Amino acid sequence: APLLAEIARRHAGVTAVTLASDASLAERTAALAAVHDADRTLLVTLNAHRDPAQLALARAAIAAGDGRIIGLAAANPYDASALPELGTLLLTYEYTAPALAAAVRVLFGEAPALGHAPVTLAAPASGE
């Protein structure tokens, strides 16, 4: 809720869709339709590189978003390696309210993204 509240303070037309890794087919279909219809989508992942179901959902959302997806890796940075198809990905390293508020400031151009990954983010192995 802190992330959505921060975004809603800056943009009135926000719709949030949250999916669990075990979401039903109907829930997935509705979420992907919402992504397809959205002007922009903020795709928040939480260690998706360790969760094949979350990773598959993220990839489906990226495909449905047709280039209109902004990624937010809200835990460790390795989701960047797991989702190279994301053109834009912001890393927060945590999902606390202050970290998410800082991410929103960057997303809305209120603050620069000055940091860099403290680890090497290699491309995923072929076949992944």
PDB file of C-alpha atoms in Angstrom, residues 64-115:
ATOM      1  CA  ALA A  64       1.360  -7.893 -22.709  1.00  0.00           C
ATOM      2  CA  GLY A  65       2.746  -4.421 -22.000  1.00  0.00           C
ATOM      3  CA  ASP A  66       4.302  -4.138 -25.437  1.00  0.00           C
ATOM      4  CA  GLY A  67       7.230  -1.978 -24.300  1.00  0.00           C
ATOM      5  CA  ARG A  68       5.224   0.128 -21.839  1.00  0.00           C
ATOM      6  CA  ILE A  69       6.560  -1.598 -18.718  1.00  0.00           C
ATOM      7  CA  ILE A  70       8.803  -0.082 -16.066  1.00  0.00           C
ATOM      8  CA  GLY A  71      10.310  -2.608 -13.683  1.00  0.00           C
ATOM      9  CA  LEU A  72      10.894  -2.159  -9.989  1.00  0.00           C
ATOM     10  CA  ALA A  73      12.956  -4.868  -8.298  1.00  0.00           C
ATOM     11  CA  ALA A  74      11.937  -4.381  -4.680  1.00  0.00           C
ATOM     12  CA  ALA A  75      14.404  -6.739  -3.038  1.00  0.00           C
ATOM     13  CA  ASN A  76      17.765  -7.900  -4.325  1.00  0.00           C
ATOM     14  CA  PRO A  77      18.966  -6.780  -7.768  1.00  0.00           C
ATOM     15  CA  TYR A  78      19.135 -10.135  -9.521  1.00  0.00           C
ATOM     16  CA  ASP A  79      15.693  -9.720 -11.061  1.00  0.00           C
ATOM     17  CA  ALA A  80      17.488  -7.388 -13.498  1.00  0.00           C
ATOM     18  CA  SER A  81      19.486 -10.349 -14.833  1.00  0.00           C
ATOM     19  CA  ALA A  82      16.437 -12.597 -14.887  1.00  0.00           C
ATOM     20  CA  LEU A  83      14.338 -10.086 -16.858  1.00  0.00           C
ATOM     21  CA  PRO A  84      16.661  -8.603 -19.485  1.00  0.00           C
ATOM     22  CA  GLU A  85      13.656  -7.846 -21.686  1.00  0.00           C
ATOM     23  CA  LEU A  86      12.774  -4.960 -19.358  1.00  0.00           C
ATOM     24  CA  GLY A  87      14.134  -1.786 -20.905  1.00  0.00           C
ATOM     25  CA  THR A  88      13.845   0.172 -17.668  1.00  0.00           C
ATOM     26  CA  LEU A  89      14.361  -1.341 -14.231  1.00  0.00           C
ATOM     27  CA  LEU A  90      14.805   0.474 -10.947  1.00  0.00           C
ATOM     28  CA  LEU A  91      16.392  -1.371  -8.018  1.00  0.00           C
ATOM     29  CA  THR A  92      15.440  -0.562  -4.415  1.00  0.00           C
ATOM     30  CA  TYR A  93      17.057  -3.499  -2.556  1.00  0.00           C
ATOM     31  CA  GLU A  94      14.209  -3.439  -0.051  1.00  0.00           C
ATOM     32  CA  TYR A  95      10.474  -2.897   0.101  1.00  0.00           C
ATOM     33  CA  THR A  96      10.223  -0.539   3.057  1.00  0.00           C
ATOM     34  CA  ALA A  97       8.033   2.560   2.807  1.00  0.00           C
ATOM     35  CA  PRO A  98      11.049   4.935   2.562  1.00  0.00           C
ATOM     36  CA  ALA A  99      12.665   2.869  -0.214  1.00  0.00           C
ATOM     37  CA  LEU A 100       9.430   2.722  -2.191  1.00  0.00           C
ATOM     38  CA  ALA A 101       8.834   6.454  -1.692  1.00  0.00           C
ATOM     39  CA  ALA A 102      12.345   7.131  -3.024  1.00  0.00           C
ATOM     40  CA  ALA A 103      11.626   4.930  -6.057  1.00  0.00           C
ATOM     41  CA  VAL A 104       8.447   6.876  -6.795  1.00  0.00           C
ATOM     42  CA  ARG A 105      10.371  10.157  -6.617  1.00  0.00           C
ATOM     43  CA  VAL A 106      12.766   8.783  -9.242  1.00  0.00           C
ATOM     44  CA  LEU A 107       9.936   7.470 -11.408  1.00  0.00           C
ATOM     45  CA  PHE A 108       8.195  10.851 -11.417  1.00  0.00           C
ATOM     46  CA  GLY A 109      11.396  12.778 -12.130  1.00  0.00           C
ATOM     47  CA  GLU A 110      11.547  14.399  -8.700  1.00  0.00           C
ATOM     48  CA  ALA A 111      14.941  12.873  -7.895  1.00  0.00           C
ATOM     49  CA  PRO A 112      17.749  11.397  -9.978  1.00  0.00           C
ATOM     50  CA  ALA A 113      18.617   7.706  -9.857  1.00  0.00           C
ATOM     51  CA  LEU A 114      22.194   8.065  -8.666  1.00  0.00           C
ATOM     52  CA  GLY A 115      23.007   4.601  -7.429  1.00  0.00           C
TER      53      GLY A 115
END
